[in-house]
PDB file of C-alpha atoms in Angstrom:
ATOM      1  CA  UNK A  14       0.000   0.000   0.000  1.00 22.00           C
ATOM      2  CA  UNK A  15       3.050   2.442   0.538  1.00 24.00           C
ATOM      3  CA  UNK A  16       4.670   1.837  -2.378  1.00 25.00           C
ATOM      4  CA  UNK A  17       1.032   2.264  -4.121  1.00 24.00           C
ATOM      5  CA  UNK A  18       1.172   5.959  -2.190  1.00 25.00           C
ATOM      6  CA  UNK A  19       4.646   7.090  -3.073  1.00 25.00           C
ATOM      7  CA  UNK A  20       4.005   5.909  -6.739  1.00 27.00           C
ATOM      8  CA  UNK A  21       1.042   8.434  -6.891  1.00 26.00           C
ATOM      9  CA  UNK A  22       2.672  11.164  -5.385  1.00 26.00           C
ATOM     10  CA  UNK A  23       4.218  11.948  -9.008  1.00 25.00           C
ATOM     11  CA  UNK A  24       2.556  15.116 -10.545  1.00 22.00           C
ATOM     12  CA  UNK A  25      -0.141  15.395 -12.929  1.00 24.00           C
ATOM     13  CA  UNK A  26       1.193  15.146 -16.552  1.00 24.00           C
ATOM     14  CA  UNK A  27       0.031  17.255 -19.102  1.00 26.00           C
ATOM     15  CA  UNK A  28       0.522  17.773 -22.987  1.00 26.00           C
ATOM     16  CA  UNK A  29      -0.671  19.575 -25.851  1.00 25.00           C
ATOM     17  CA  UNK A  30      -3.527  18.032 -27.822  1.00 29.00           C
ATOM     18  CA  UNK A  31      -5.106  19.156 -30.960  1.00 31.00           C
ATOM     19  CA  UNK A  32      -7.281  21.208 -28.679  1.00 31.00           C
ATOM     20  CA  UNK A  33      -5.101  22.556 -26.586  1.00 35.00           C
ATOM     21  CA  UNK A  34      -3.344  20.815 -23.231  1.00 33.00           C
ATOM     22  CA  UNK A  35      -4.984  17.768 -22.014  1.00 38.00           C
ATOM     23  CA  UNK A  36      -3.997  16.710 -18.419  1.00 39.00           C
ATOM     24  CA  UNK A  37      -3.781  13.230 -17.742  1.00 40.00           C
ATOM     25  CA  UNK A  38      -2.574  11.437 -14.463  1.00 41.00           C
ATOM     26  CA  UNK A  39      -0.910   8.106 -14.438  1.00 44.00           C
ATOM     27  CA  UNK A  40      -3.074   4.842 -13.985  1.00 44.00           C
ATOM     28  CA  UNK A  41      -1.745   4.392 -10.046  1.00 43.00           C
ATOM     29  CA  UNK A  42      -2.573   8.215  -9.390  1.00 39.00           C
ATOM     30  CA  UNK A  43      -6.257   7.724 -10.606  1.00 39.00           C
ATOM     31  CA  UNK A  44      -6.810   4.576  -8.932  1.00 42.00           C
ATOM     32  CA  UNK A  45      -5.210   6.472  -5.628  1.00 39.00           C
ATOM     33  CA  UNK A  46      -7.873   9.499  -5.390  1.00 37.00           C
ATOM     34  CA  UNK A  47     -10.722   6.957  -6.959  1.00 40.00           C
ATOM     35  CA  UNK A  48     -10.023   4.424  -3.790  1.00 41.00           C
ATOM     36  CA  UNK A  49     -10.198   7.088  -1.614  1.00 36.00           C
ATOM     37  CA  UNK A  50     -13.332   8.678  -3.146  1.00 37.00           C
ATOM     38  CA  UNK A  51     -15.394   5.455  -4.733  1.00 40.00           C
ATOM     39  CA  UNK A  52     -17.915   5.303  -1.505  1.00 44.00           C
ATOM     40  CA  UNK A  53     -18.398   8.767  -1.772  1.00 44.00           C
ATOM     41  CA  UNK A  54     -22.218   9.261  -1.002  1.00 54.00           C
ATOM     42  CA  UNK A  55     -22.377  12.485  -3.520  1.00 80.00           C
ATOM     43  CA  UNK A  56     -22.511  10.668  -6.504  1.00 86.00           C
ATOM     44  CA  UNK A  57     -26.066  11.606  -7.483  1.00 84.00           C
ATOM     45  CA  UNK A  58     -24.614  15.311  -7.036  1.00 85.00           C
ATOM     46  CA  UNK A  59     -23.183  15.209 -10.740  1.00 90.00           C
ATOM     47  CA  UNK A  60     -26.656  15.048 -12.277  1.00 90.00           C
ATOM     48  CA  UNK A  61     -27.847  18.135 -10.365  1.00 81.00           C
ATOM     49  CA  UNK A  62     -27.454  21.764  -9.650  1.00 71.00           C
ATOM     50  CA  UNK A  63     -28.849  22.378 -13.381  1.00 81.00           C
ATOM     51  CA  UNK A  64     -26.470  19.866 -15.000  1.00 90.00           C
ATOM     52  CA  UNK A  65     -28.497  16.932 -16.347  1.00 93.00           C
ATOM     53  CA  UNK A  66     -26.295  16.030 -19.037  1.00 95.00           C
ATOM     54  CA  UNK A  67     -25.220  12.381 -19.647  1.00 97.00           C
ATOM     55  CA  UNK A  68     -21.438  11.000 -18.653  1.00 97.00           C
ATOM     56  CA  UNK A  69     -19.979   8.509 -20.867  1.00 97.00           C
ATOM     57  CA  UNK A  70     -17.381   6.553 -19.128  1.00 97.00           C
ATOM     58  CA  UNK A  71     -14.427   5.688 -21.069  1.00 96.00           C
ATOM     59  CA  UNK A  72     -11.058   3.977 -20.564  1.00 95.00           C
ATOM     60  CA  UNK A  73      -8.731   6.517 -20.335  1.00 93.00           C
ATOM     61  CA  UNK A  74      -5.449   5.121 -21.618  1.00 94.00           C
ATOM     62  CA  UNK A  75      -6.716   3.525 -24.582  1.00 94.00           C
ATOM     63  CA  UNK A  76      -6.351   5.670 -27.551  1.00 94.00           C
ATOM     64  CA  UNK A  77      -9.143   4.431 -29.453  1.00 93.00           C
ATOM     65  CA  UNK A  78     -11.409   5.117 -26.818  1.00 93.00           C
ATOM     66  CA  UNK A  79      -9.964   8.708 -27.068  1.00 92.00           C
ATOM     67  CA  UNK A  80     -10.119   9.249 -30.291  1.00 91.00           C
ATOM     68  CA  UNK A  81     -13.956   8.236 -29.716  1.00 92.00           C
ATOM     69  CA  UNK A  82     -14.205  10.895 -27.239  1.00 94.00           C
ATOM     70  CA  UNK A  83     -12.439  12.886 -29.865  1.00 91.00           C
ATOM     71  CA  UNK A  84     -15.114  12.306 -32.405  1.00 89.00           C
ATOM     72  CA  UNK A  85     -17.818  13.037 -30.154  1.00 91.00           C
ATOM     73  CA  UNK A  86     -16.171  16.333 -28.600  1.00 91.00           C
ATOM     74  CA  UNK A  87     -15.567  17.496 -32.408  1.00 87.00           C
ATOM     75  CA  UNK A  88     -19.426  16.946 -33.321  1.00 85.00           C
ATOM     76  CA  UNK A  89     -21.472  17.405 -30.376  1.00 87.00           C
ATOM     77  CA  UNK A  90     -21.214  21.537 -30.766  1.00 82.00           C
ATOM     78  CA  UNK A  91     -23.824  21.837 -28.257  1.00 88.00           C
ATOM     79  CA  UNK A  92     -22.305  19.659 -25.674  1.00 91.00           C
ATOM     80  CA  UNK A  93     -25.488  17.047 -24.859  1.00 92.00           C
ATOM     81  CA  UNK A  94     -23.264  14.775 -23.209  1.00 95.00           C
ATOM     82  CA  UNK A  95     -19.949  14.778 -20.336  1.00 96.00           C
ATOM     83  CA  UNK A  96     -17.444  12.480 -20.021  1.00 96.00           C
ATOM     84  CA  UNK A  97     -15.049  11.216 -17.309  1.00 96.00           C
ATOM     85  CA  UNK A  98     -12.699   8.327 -17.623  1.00 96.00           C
ATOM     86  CA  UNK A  99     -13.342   5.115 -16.160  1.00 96.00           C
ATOM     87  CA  UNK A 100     -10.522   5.174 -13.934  1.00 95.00           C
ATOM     88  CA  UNK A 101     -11.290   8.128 -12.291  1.00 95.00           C
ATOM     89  CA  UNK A 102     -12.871   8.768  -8.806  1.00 94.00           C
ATOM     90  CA  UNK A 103     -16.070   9.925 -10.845  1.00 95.00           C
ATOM     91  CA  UNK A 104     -15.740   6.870 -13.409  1.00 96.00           C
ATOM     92  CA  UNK A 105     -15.195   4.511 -10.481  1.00 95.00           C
ATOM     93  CA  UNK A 106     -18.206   5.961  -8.616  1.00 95.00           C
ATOM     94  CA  UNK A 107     -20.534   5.944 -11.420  1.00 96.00           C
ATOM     95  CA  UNK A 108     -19.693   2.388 -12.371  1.00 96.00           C
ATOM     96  CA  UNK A 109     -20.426   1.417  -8.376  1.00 94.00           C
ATOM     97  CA  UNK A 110     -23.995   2.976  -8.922  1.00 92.00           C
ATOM     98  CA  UNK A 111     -24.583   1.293 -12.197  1.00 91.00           C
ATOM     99  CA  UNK A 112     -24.340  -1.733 -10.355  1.00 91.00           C
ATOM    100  CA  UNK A 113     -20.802  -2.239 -12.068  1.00 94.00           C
ATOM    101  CA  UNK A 114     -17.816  -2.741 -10.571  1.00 95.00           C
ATOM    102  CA  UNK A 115     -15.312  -0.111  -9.850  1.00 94.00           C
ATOM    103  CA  UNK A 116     -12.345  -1.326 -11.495  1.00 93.00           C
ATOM    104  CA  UNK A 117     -14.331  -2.789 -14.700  1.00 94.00           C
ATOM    105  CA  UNK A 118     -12.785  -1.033 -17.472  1.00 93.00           C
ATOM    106  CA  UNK A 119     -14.102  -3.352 -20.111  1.00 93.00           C
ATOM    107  CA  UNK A 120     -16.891  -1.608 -21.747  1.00 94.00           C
ATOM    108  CA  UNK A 121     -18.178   2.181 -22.481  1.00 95.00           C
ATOM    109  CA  UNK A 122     -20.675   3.196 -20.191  1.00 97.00           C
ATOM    110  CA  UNK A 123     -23.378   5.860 -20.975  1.00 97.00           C
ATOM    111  CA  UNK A 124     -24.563   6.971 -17.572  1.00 96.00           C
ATOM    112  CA  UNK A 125     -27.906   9.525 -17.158  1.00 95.00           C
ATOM    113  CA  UNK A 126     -29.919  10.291 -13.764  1.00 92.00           C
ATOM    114  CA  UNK A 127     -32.091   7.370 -14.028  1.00 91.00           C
ATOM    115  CA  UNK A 128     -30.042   4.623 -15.812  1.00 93.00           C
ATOM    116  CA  UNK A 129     -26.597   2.965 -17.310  1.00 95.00           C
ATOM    117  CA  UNK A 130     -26.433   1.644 -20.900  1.00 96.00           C
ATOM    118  CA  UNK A 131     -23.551  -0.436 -21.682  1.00 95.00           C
ATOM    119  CA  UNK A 132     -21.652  -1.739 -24.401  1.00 94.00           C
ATOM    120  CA  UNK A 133     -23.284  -1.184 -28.292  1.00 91.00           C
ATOM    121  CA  UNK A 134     -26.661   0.133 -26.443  1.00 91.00           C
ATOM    122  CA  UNK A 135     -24.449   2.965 -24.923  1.00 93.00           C
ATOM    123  CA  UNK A 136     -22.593   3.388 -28.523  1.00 89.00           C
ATOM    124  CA  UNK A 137     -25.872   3.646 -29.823  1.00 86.00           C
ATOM    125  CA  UNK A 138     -27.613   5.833 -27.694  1.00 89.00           C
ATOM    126  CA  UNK A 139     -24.689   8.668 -27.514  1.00 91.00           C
ATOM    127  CA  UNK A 140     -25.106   8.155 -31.504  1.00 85.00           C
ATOM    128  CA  UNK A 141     -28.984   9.367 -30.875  1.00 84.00           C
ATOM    129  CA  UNK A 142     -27.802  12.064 -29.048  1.00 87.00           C
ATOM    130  CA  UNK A 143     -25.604  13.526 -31.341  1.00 83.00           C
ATOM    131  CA  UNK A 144     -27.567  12.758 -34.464  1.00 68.00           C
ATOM    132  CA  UNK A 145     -28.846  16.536 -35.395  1.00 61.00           C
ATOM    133  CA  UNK A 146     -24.760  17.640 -35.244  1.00 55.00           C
ATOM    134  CA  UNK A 147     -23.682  14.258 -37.525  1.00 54.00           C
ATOM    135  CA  UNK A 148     -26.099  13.120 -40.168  1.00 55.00           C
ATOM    136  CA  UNK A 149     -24.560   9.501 -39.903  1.00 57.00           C
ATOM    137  CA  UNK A 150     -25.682   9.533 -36.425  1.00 54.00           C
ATOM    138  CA  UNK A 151     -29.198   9.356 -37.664  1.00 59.00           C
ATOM    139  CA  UNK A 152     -28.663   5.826 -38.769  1.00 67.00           C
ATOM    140  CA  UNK A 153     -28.429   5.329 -34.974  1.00 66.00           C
ATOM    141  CA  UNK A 154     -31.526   4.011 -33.900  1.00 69.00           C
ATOM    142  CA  UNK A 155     -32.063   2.472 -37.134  1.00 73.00           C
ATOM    143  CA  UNK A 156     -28.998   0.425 -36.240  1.00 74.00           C
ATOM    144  CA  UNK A 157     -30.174  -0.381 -33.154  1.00 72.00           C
ATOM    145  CA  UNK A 158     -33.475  -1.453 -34.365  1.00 77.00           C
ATOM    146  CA  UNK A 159     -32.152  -4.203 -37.193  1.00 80.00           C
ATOM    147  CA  UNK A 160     -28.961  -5.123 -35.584  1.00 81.00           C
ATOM    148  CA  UNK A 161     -29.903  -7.694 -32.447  1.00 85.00           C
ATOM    149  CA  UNK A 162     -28.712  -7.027 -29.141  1.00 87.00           C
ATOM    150  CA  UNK A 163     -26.868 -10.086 -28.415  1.00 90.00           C
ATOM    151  CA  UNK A 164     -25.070  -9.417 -32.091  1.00 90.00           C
ATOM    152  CA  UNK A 165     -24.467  -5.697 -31.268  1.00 86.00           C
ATOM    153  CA  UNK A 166     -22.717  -6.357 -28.067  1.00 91.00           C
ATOM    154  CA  UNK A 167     -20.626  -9.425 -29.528  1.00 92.00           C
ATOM    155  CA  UNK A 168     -19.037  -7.305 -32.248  1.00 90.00           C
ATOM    156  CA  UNK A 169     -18.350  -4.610 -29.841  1.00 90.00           C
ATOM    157  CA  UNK A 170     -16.328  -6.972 -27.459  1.00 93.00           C
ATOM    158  CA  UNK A 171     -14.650  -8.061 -30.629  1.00 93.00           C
ATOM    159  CA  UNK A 172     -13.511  -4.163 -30.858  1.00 92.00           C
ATOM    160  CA  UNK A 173     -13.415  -3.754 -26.702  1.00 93.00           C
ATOM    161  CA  UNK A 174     -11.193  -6.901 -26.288  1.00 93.00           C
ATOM    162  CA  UNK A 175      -8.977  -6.095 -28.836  1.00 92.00           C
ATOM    163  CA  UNK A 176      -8.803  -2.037 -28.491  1.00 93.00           C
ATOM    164  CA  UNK A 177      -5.172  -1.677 -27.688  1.00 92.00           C
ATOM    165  CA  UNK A 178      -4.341  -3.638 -30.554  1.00 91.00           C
ATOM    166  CA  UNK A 179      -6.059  -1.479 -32.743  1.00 85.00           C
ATOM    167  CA  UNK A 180      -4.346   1.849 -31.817  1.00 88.00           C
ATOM    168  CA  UNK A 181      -2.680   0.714 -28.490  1.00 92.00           C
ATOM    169  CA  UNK A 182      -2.357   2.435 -25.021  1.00 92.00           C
ATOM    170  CA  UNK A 183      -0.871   5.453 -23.272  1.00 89.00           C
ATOM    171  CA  UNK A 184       0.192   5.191 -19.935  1.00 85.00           C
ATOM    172  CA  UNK A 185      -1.513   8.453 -18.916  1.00 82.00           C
ATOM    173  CA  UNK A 186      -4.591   8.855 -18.468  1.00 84.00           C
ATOM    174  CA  UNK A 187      -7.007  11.370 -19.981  1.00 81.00           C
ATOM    175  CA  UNK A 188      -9.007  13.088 -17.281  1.00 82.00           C
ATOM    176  CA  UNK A 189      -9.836  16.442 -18.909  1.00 78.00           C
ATOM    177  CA  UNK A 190      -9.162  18.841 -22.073  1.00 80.00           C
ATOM    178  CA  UNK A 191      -8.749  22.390 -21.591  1.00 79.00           C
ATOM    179  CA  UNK A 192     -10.549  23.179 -25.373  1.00 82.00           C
ATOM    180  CA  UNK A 193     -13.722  21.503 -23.263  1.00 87.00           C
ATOM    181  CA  UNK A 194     -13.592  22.075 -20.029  1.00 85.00           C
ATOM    182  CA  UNK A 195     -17.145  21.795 -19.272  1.00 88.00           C
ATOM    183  CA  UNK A 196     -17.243  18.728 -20.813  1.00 94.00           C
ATOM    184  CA  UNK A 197     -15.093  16.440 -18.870  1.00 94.00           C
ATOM    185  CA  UNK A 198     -16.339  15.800 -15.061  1.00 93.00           C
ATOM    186  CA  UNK A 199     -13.581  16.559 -12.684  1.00 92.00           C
ATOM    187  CA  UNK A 200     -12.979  14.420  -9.592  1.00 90.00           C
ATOM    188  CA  UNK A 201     -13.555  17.154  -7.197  1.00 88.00           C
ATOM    189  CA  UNK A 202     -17.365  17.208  -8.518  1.00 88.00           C
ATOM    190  CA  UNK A 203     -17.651  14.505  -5.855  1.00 86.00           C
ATOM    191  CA  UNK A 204     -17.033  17.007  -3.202  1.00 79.00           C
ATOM    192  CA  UNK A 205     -19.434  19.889  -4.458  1.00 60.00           C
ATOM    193  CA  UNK A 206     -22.779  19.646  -2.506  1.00 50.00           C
TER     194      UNK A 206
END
């Protein structure tokens, strides 16, 4: 457990993105503040005080999950949904209330006030929300109609299984980006009452 501590005493890291700086933290720092903040009681907190908005969960070393996030950032103009990274103190939280546990990073997870999607369902659904900024996004819930659940969710662990193949991983993760900083859920949203 000490050598846990002292190897998430290292600062955050930050870089410059294509929007700006992105801070990320290493995987041990976020799994140090989410331990000490997954039973936090003020989870329900993040979908009030006039902030309604959706959270997608994603993993936040895995770069095709961030160039996902990417994608969505760069065609969701109004901003209908938030995101936080799965190994986060908010990710970690929000996965506990989904009825998920804390450490799962094995699927994107479309949280709202009253429920969790998973999987293709959440791929789909942030693809209905989106839909009037990306034309393709209409095809949506037409997708989700035709294509069978059980189908749907088999191709995307196909994808989800084989992710950092695809584009690999970054040993940072991506907690926040300062071109969208209202976008990204920040730990310390835990502690506002």
């Amino acid at each position: 457990l000490l050598l846990l501590f002292a190897a998430c005493q290292t600062t955050v890291l930050a870089f410059v993105h294509q929007h700006g700086a992105v801070c990320f933290r290493t995987a041990q720092q976020s799994f140090a503040v989410a331990v000490a903040m997954t039973a936090h009681s003020n989870v329900d907190a993040l979908f009030s005080a006039g902030d309604e908005r959706p959270i997608v969960l994603y993993d936040g070393v895995c770069n095709l999950c961030n160039s996902a996030v990417n994608f969505v950032l760069d065609n969701d103009d109004v901003g209908r949904v938030r995101f936080a990274a799965l190994q986060s103190a908010v990710g970690r939280a929000l996965l506990e209330r989904s009825g998920r546990q804390p450490d799962d990073i094995s699927s994107i997870v479309l949280v709202t006030k009253e429920t969790a999607y998973l999987k293709a369902e959440a791929v789909f659904e942030i693809g209905k929300l989106i839909r009037r900024q990306l034309p393709i996004a209409a095809l949506s819930p037409l997708a989700q109609a035709l294509v069978p659940k059980p189908l749907a969710d088999t191709l995307y662990d196909l994808v989800a299984d084989n992710r950092y193949s695809v584009l690999g991983h970054s040993d940072l993760c991506r907690l926040s980006d300062d071109g969208f900083e209202d976008r990204f859920v920040p730990d310390s949203a835990l502690d506002d009452e």
